[in-house]
Coordinates of C-alpha atoms and ligand atoms in Angstrom, one line a residue:
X874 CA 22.7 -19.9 13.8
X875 CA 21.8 -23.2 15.0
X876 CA 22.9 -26.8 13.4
X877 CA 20.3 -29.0 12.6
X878 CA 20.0 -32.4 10.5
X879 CA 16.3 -32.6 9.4
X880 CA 14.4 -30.8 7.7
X881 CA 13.6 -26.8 8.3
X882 CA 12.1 -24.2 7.5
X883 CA 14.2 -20.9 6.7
X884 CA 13.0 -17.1 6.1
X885 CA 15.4 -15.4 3.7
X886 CA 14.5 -11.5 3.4
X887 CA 15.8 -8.5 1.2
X888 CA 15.4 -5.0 1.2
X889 CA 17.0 -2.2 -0.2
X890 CA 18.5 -4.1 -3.5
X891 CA 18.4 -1.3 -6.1
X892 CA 20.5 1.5 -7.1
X893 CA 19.8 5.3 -9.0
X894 CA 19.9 4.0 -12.1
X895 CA 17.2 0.8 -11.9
X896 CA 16.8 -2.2 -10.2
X897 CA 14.0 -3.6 -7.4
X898 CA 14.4 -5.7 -4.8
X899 CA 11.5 -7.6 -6.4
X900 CA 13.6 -8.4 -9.2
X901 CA 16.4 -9.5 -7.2
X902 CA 14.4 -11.6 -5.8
X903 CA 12.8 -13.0 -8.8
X904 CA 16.4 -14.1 -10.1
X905 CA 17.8 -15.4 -6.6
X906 CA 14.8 -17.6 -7.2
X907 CA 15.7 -18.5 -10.6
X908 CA 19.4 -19.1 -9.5
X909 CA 18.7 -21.2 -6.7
X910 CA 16.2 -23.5 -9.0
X911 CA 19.1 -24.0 -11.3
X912 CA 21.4 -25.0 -8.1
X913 CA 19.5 -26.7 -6.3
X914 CA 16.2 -28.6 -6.0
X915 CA 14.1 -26.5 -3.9
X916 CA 11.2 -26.3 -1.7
X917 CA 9.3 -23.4 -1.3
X918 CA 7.3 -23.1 2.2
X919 CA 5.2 -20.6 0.5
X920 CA 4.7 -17.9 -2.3
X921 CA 7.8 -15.5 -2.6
X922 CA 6.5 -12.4 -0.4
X923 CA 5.9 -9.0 -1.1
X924 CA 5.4 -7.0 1.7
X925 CA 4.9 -3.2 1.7
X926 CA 6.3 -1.1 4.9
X927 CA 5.0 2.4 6.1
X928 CA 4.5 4.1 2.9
X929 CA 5.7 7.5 5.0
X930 CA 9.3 6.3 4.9
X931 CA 11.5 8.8 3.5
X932 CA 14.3 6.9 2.8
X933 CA 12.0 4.7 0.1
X934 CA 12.9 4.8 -3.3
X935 CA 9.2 3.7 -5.1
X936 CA 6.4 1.7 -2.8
X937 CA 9.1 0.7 0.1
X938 CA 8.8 -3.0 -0.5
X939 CA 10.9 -5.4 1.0
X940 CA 10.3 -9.5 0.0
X941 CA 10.5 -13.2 1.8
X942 CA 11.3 -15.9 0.5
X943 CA 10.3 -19.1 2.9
X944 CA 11.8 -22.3 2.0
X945 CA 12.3 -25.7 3.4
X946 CA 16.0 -27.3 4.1
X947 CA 17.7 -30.2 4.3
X948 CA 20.3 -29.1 6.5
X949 CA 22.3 -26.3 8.2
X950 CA 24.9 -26.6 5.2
X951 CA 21.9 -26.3 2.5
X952 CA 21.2 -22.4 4.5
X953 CA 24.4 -21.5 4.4
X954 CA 24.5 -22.2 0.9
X955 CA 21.6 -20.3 0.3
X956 CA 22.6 -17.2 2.4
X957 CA 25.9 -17.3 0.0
X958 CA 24.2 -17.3 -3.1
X959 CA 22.0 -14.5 -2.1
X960 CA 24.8 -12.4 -0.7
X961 CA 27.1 -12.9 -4.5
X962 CA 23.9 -12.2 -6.2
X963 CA 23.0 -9.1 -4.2
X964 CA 26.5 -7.9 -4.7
X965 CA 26.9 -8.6 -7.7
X966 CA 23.4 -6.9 -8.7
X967 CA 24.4 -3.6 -6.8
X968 CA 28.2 -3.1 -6.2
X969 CA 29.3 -4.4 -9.6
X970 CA 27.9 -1.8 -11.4
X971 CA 29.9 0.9 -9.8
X972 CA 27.1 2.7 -9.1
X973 CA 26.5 4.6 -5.6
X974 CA 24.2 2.0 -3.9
X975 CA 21.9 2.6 -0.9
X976 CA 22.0 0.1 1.3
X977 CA 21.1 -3.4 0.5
X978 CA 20.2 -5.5 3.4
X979 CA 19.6 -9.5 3.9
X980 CA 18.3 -11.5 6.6
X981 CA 18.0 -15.1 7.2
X982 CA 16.4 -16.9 10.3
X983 CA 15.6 -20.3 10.9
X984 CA 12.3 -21.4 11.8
X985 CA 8.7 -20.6 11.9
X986 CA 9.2 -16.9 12.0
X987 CA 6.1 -15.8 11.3
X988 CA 5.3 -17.3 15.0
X989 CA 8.0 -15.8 16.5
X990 CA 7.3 -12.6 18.6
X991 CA 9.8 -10.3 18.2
X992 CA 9.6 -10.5 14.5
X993 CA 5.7 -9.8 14.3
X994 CA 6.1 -6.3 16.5
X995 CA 9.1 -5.6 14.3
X996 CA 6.8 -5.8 11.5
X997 CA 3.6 -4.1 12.7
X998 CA 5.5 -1.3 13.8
X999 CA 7.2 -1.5 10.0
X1000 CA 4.3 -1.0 8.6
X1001 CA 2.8 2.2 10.3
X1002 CA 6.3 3.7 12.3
X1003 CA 9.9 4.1 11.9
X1004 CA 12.3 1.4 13.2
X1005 CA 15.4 2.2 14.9
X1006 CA 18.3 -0.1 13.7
X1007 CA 18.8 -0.5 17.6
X1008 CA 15.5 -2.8 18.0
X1009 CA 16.5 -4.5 14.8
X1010 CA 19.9 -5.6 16.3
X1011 CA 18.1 -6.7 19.5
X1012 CA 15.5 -8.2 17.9
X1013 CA 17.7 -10.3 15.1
X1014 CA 20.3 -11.4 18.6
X1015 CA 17.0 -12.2 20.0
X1016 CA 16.1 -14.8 16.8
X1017 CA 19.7 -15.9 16.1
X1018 CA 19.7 -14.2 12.4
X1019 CA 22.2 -14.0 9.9
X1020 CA 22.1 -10.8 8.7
X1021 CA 24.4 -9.0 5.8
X1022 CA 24.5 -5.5 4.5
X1023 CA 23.2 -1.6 5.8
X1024 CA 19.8 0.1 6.3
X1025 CA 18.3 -2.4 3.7
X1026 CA 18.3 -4.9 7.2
X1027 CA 15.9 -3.3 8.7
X1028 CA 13.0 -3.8 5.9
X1029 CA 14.2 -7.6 5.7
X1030 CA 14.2 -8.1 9.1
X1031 CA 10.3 -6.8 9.1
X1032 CA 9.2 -8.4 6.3
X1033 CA 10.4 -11.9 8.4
X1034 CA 7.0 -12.5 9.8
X1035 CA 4.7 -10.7 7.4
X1036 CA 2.0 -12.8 5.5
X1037 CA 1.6 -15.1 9.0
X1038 CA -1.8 -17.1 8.8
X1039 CA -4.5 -15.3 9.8
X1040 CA -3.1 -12.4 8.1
X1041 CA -5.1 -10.4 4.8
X1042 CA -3.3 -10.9 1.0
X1043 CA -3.2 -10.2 -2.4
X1044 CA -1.3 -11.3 -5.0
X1045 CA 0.6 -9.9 -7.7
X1046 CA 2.2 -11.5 -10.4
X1047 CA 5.0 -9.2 -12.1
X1048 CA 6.6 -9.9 -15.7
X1049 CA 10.0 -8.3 -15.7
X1050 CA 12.1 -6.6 -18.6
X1051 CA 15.2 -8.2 -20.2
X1052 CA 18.1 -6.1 -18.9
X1053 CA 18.8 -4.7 -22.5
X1054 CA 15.5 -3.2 -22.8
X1055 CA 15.5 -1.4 -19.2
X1056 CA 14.9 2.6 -19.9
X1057 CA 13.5 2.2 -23.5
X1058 CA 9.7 2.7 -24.1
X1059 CA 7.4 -0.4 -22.8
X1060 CA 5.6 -2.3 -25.3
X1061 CA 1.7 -3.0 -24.1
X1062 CA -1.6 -3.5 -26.5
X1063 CA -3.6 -0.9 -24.6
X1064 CA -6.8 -1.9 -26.3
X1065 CA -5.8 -5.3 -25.1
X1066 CA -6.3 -4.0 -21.7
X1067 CA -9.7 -3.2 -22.3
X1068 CA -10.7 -6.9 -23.5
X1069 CA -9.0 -8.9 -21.2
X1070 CA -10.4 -6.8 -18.3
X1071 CA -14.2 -7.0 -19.5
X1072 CA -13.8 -10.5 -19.1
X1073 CA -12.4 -11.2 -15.6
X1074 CA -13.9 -11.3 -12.5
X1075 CA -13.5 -8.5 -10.2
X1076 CA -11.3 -10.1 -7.8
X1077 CA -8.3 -8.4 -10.3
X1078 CA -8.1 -5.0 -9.2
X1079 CA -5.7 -2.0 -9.9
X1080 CA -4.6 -3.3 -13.4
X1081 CA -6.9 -0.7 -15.9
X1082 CA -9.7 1.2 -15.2
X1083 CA -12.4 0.7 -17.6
X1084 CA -14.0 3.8 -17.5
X1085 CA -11.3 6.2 -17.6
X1086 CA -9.5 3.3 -20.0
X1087 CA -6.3 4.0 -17.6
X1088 CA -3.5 1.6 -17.2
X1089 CA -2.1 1.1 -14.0
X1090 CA -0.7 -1.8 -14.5
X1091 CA 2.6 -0.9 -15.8
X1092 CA 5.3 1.6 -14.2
X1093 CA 7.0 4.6 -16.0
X1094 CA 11.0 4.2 -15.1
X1095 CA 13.7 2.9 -16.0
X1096 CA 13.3 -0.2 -13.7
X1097 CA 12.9 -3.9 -14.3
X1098 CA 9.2 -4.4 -14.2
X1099 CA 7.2 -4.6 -17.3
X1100 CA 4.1 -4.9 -15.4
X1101 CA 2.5 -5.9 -12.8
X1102 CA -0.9 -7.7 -12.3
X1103 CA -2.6 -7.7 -9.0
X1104 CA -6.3 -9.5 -7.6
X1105 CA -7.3 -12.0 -5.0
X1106 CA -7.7 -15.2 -7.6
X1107 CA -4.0 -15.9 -9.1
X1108 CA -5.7 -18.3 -11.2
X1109 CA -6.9 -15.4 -13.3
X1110 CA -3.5 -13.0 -13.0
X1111 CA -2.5 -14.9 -16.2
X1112 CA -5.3 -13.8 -18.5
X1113 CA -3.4 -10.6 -18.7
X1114 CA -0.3 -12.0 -21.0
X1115 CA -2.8 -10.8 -23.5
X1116 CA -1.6 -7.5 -23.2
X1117 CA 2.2 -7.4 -23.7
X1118 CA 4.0 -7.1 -26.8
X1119 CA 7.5 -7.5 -25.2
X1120 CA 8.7 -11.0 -24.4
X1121 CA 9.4 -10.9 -20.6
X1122 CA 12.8 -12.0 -19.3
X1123 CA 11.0 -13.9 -16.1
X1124 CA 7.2 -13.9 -14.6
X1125 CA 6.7 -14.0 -10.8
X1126 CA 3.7 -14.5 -8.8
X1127 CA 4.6 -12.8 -5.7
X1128 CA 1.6 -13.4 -2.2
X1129 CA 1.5 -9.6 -0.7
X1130 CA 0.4 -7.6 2.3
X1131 CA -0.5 -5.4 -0.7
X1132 CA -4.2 -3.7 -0.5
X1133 CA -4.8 -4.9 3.0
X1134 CA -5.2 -1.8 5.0
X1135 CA -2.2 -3.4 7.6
X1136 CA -1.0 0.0 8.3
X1137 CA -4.5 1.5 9.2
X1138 CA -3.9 1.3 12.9
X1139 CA -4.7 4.2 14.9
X1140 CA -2.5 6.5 15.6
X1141 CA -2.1 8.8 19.2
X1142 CA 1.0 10.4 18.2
X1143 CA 1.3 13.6 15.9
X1144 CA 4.5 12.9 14.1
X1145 CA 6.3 12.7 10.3
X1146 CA 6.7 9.7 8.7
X1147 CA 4.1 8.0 11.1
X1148 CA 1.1 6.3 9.6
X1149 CA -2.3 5.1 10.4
X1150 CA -6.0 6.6 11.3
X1151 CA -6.9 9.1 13.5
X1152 CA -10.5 10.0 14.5
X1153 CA -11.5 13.7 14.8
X1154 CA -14.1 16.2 15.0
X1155 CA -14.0 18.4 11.9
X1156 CA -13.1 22.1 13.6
X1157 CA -13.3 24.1 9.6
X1158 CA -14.6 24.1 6.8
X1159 CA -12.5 23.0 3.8
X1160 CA -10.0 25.4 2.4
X1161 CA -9.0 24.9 -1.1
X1162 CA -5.1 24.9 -1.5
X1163 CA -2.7 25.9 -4.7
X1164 CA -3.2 23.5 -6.8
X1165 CA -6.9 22.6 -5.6
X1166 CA -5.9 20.1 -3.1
X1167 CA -8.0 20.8 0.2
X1168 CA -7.3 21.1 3.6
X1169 CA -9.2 20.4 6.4
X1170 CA -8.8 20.8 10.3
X1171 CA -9.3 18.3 13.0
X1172 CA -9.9 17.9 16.6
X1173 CA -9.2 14.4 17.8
X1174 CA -10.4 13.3 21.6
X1175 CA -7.7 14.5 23.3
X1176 CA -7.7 18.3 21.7
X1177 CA -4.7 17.9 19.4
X1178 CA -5.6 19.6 16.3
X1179 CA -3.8 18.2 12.9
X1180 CA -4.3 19.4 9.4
X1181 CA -5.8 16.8 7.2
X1182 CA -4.4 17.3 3.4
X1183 CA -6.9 15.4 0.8
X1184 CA -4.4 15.8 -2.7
X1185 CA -6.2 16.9 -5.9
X1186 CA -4.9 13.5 -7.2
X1187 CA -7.2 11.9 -4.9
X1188 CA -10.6 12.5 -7.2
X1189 CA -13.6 11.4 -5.6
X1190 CA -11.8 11.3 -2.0
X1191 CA -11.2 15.1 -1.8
X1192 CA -14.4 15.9 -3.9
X1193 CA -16.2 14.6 -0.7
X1194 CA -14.1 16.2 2.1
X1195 CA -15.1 19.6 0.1
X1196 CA -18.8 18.9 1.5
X1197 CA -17.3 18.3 5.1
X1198 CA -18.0 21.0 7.6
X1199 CA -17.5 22.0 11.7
X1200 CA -19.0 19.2 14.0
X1201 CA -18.8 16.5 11.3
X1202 CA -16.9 13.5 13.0
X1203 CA -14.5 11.6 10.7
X1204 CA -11.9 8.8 10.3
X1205 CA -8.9 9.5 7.9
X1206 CA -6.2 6.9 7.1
X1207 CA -3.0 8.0 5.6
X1208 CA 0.2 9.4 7.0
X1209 CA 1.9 12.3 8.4
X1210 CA 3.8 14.3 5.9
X1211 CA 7.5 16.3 6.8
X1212 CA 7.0 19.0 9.5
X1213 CA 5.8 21.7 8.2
X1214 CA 6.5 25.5 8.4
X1215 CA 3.1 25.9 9.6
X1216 CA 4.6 23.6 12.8
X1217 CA 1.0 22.5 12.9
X1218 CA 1.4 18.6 11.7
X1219 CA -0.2 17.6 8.3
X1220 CA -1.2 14.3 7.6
X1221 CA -2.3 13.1 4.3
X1222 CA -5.2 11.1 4.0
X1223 CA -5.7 7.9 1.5
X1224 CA -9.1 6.6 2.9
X1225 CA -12.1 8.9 4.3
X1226 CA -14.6 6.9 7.0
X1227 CA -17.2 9.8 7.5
X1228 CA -19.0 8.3 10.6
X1229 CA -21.4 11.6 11.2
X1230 CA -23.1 14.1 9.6
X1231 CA -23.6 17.1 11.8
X1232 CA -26.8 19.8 11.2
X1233 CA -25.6 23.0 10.1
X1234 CA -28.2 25.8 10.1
X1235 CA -28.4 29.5 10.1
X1236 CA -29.8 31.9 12.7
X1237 CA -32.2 34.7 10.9
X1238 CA -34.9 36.8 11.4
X1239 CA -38.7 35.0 10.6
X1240 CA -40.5 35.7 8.1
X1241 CA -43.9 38.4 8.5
X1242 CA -46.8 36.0 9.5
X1243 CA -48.9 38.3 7.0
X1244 CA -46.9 38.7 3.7
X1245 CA -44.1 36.1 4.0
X1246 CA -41.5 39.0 3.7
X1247 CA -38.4 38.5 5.9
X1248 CA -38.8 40.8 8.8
X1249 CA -35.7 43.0 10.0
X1250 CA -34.9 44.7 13.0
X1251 CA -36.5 47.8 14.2
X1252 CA -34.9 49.0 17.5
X1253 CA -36.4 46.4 19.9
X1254 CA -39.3 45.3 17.6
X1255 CA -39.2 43.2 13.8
X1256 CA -40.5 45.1 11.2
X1257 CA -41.8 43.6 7.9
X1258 CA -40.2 46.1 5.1
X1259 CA -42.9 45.4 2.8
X1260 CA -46.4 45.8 5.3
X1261 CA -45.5 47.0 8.0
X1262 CA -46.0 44.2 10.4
X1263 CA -44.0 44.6 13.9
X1264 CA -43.4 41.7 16.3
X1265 CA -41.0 41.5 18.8
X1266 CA -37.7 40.7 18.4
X1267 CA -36.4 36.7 18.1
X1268 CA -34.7 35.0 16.0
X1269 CA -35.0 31.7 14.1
X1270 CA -32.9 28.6 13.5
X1271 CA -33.0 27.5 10.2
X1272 CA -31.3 23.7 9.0
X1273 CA -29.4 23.8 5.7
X1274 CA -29.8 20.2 4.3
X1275 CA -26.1 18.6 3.5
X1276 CA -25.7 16.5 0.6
X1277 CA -23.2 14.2 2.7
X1278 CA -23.7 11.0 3.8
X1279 CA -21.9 8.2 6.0
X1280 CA -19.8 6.8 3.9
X1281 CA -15.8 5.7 3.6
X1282 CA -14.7 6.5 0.8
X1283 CA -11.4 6.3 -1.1
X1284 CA -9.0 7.7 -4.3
X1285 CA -9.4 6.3 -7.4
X1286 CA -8.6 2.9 -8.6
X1287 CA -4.6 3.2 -9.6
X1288 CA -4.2 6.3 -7.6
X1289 CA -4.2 3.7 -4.7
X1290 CA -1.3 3.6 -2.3
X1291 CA 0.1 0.2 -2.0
X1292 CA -0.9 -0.9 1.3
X1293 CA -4.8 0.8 0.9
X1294 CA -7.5 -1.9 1.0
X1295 CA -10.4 -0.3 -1.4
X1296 CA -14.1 -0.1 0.1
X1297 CA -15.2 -3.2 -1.8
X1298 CA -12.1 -6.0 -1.4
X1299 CA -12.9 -9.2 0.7
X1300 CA -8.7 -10.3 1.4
X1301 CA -8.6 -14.0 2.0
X1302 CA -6.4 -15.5 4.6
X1303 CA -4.1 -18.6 5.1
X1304 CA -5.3 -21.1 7.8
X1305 CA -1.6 -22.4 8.0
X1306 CA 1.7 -22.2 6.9
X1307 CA 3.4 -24.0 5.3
X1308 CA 1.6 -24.8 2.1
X1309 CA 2.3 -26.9 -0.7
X1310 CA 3.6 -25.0 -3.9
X1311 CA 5.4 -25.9 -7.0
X1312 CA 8.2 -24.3 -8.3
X1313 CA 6.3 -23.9 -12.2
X1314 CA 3.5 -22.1 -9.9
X1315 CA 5.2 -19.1 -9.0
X1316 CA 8.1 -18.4 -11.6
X1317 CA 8.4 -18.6 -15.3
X1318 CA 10.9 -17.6 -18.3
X1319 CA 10.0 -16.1 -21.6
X1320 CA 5.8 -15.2 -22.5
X1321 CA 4.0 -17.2 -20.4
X1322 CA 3.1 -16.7 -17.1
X1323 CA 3.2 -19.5 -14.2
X1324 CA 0.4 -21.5 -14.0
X1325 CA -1.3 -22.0 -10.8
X1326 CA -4.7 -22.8 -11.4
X1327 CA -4.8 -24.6 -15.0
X1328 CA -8.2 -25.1 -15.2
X1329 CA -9.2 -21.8 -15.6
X1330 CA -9.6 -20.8 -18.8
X1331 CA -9.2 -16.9 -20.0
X1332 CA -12.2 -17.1 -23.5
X1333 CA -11.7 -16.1 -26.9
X1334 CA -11.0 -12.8 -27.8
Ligands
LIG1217 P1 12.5 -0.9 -4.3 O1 11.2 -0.9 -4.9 O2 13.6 -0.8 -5.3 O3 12.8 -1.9 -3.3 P2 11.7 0.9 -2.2 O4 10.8 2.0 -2.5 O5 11.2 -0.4 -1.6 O6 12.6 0.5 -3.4 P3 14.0 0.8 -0.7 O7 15.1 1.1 -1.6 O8 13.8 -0.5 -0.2 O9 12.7 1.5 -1.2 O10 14.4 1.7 0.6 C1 13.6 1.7 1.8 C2 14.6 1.8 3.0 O11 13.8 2.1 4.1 C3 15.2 0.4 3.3 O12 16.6 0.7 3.6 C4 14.5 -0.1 4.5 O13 15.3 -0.9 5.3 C5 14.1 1.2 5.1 N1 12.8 1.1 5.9 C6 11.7 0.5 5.4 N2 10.7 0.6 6.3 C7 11.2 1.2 7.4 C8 10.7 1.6 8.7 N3 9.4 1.4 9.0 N4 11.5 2.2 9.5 C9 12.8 2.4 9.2 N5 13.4 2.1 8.0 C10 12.6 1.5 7.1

């Protein structure tokens, strides 16, 4: 670490900050936040980050999230104070409750690192490839971190320079559960869901579908979240308080590589646990799999064939790669799943780019010029089997017209991955960091949510 006087700007990353039992990194988060408030008078340098890494991790417990925190300083003693309370906190969080813990890691770096190089590949190649802990330990020497704790280091370290200006976001803002009410049922007004969603814009996204009157809003488990609210206009995220009936313990209102599309980069090697796109040549047609998922094979540029896996789960994603067929050219988006026995690798696909539509027709014999029969073969000639005709022997080509058109196309709305950017988003971007942000903007105790924008109102009801 290096000593400075004035006033700095410090990263402070965690990963890996939950145990079998419960827990979220998120959530640890959300109270290192609240601690530090009550410590200290802080200065945040810019939204708490979520950031979502390759969703082909295997070592992930849920959505393999890791967060940020960016914050300015007084002075080198003011970091050091920080990187204390998040290392009692985190250890208090997991080791404490004598539970076997996976690996919580935490990273802290002075300065701009969202400019910094070696932080930014770290985190591209987080997002769509696995990470050796020997480039982490290069690259953190490289940056001077301060770094605490086991595999969770290598999610903090790449979540260091995520969110850099110039770089797409969402936002979410979570309500979490008081501790005594982890594992019991959740309390939400579904028909709540229904009204407050009519009524905002569509910049909110992945929070209920309308049609299928679906929440996705809220996770199943035992961990800390009570729900999570996600869009492009935080001004709005509040609107959903409307439907809880359980008194959060805190609100946070995290900014999020979430539904960005960052790990969609393309992808020349064949291997698990890699993601990205790949471009191809379709080489079958579909075959429908156990459980109706479909399969479909692919020839990219160079010849390497891959099996392309669309799950059932996917709706209207694998409904269209049923209508694909040989010479159609494609771009899928998704990752590569665990070898397989068939050693042929399989890759998974969230988003479908169909790019062309190639003419599939049948070869047959004409039709009889005089009756409109269809002629069949007779030795060397065409005979007509119901006058007779003959003519000599050719065939004909015939086009079957195909329903499918260029389109991308992807799952559902809440079967979404985390890190899928649907067909219709427009992600903003920050010009510059840092920004301006209040404390009261981003975290909250008890039922109501921060308020960032207070002008917007969310109607009657
Ligand atoms: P939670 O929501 O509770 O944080 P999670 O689904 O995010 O759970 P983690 O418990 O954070 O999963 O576990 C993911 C583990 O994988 C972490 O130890 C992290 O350091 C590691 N990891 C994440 N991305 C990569 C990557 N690209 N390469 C190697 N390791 C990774």
């Amino acid at each position: 670490m290096t000593f400075y006087m004035k006033k700095t700007i410090i990263s402070i990353s965690f990963d890996d900050i939950d145990y079998p039992m419960g827990g979220c990194t998120t959530h640890l988060t959300g109270l290192f936040l609240i601690e530090l408030m009550k410590r200290k008078r802080i200065e945040l340098a810019d939204y708490p980050g979520l950031v979502r890494l390759n969703p082909a991790i295997p070592w992930k417990t849920r959505g393999n999230a890791a967060t940020l925190v960016r914050l300015v300083v007084n002075s080198y003693d003011d970091s050091e104070d920080i990187f204390e309370i998040a290392k009692s906190l985190v250890t208090q969080y997991c080791y404490e409750r004598k539970e076997t813990q996976k690996g919580p890691g935490i990273v802290m770096v002075v300065g701009k690192a969202w400019e910094d190089p070696h932080l930014r590949i770290v985190y591209r190649r987080a997002v769509h490839d696995v990470v050796t802990k020997d480039l982490i330990e290069k690259v953190l020497d490289k940056v001077k971190a301060k770094k605490w704790g086991n595999r969770g280091v290598i999610g903090a370290t790449a979540a260091l320079a995520a969110l850099a200006p110039g770089d797409p976001y969402t936002f979410e803002l979570i309500a979490y559960r008081k501790p005594e009410l982890w594992g019991t049922k959740r309390c939400l007004y579904f028909d709540a869901f229904w009204r407050v969603e009519a009524k905002l814009p569509p910049c909110v996204f992945n929070n209920y579908d309308i049609l299928k009157r679906k929440v996705s809003a809220a996770p199943q488990g035992p961990d800390p979240i009570l729900a999570g609210f996600r869009g492009t206009c935080p001004g709005y995220l509040k609107c959903y308080k409307e439907v809880l009936c359980e008194e959060p313990h805190f609100w946070l209102l995290y900014r999020t590589n979430q539904h960005t599309d960052q790990y969609n980069i393309p992808t020349f090697s064949f291997r698990p646990y890699k993601s990205g796109s790949i471009k191809g040549t379709v080489i079958s047609d579909p075959l429908i799999l156990q459980g109706s998922h479909v399969l479909v094979r692919l020839m990219d540029k160079r010849g390497r064939k891959v099996n392309v896996l669309f799950f059932r789960e996917t709706g209207p994603l694998k409904e269209t790669a049923m209508h694909l067929r040989s010479g159609d050219e494609i771009e899928v988006v998704g990752s590569f799943r665990p070898f397989s026995s068939s050693k042929e690798p399989v890759f998974a696909a969230d988003k479908l780019h169909i790019m062309f539509v190639s003419r599939t027709s049948l070869i047959k014999n004409p039709r009889c010029p005089r009756c409109g029969a269809r002629m069949e073969s007779d030795g060397k000639m065409l005979r007509c089997p119901r006058c007779g005709f003959k003519l000599p022997k050719h065939k004909i080509v015939m086009d079957i017209p195909r329903t499918l058109k260029p389109v991308t196309i992807t799952a559902e709305e809440g079967q979404w991955r985390h890190l899928l950017m649907p067909t219709f988003l427009y992600t903003p971007r920050l010009i510059k960091l840092p920004i301006k942000i209040n404390n009261n903007q981003i975290v909250s105790l008890g039922f109501n949510p921060p308020v960032i924008d207070p002008s917007i109102s969310c109607g009657e009801h």
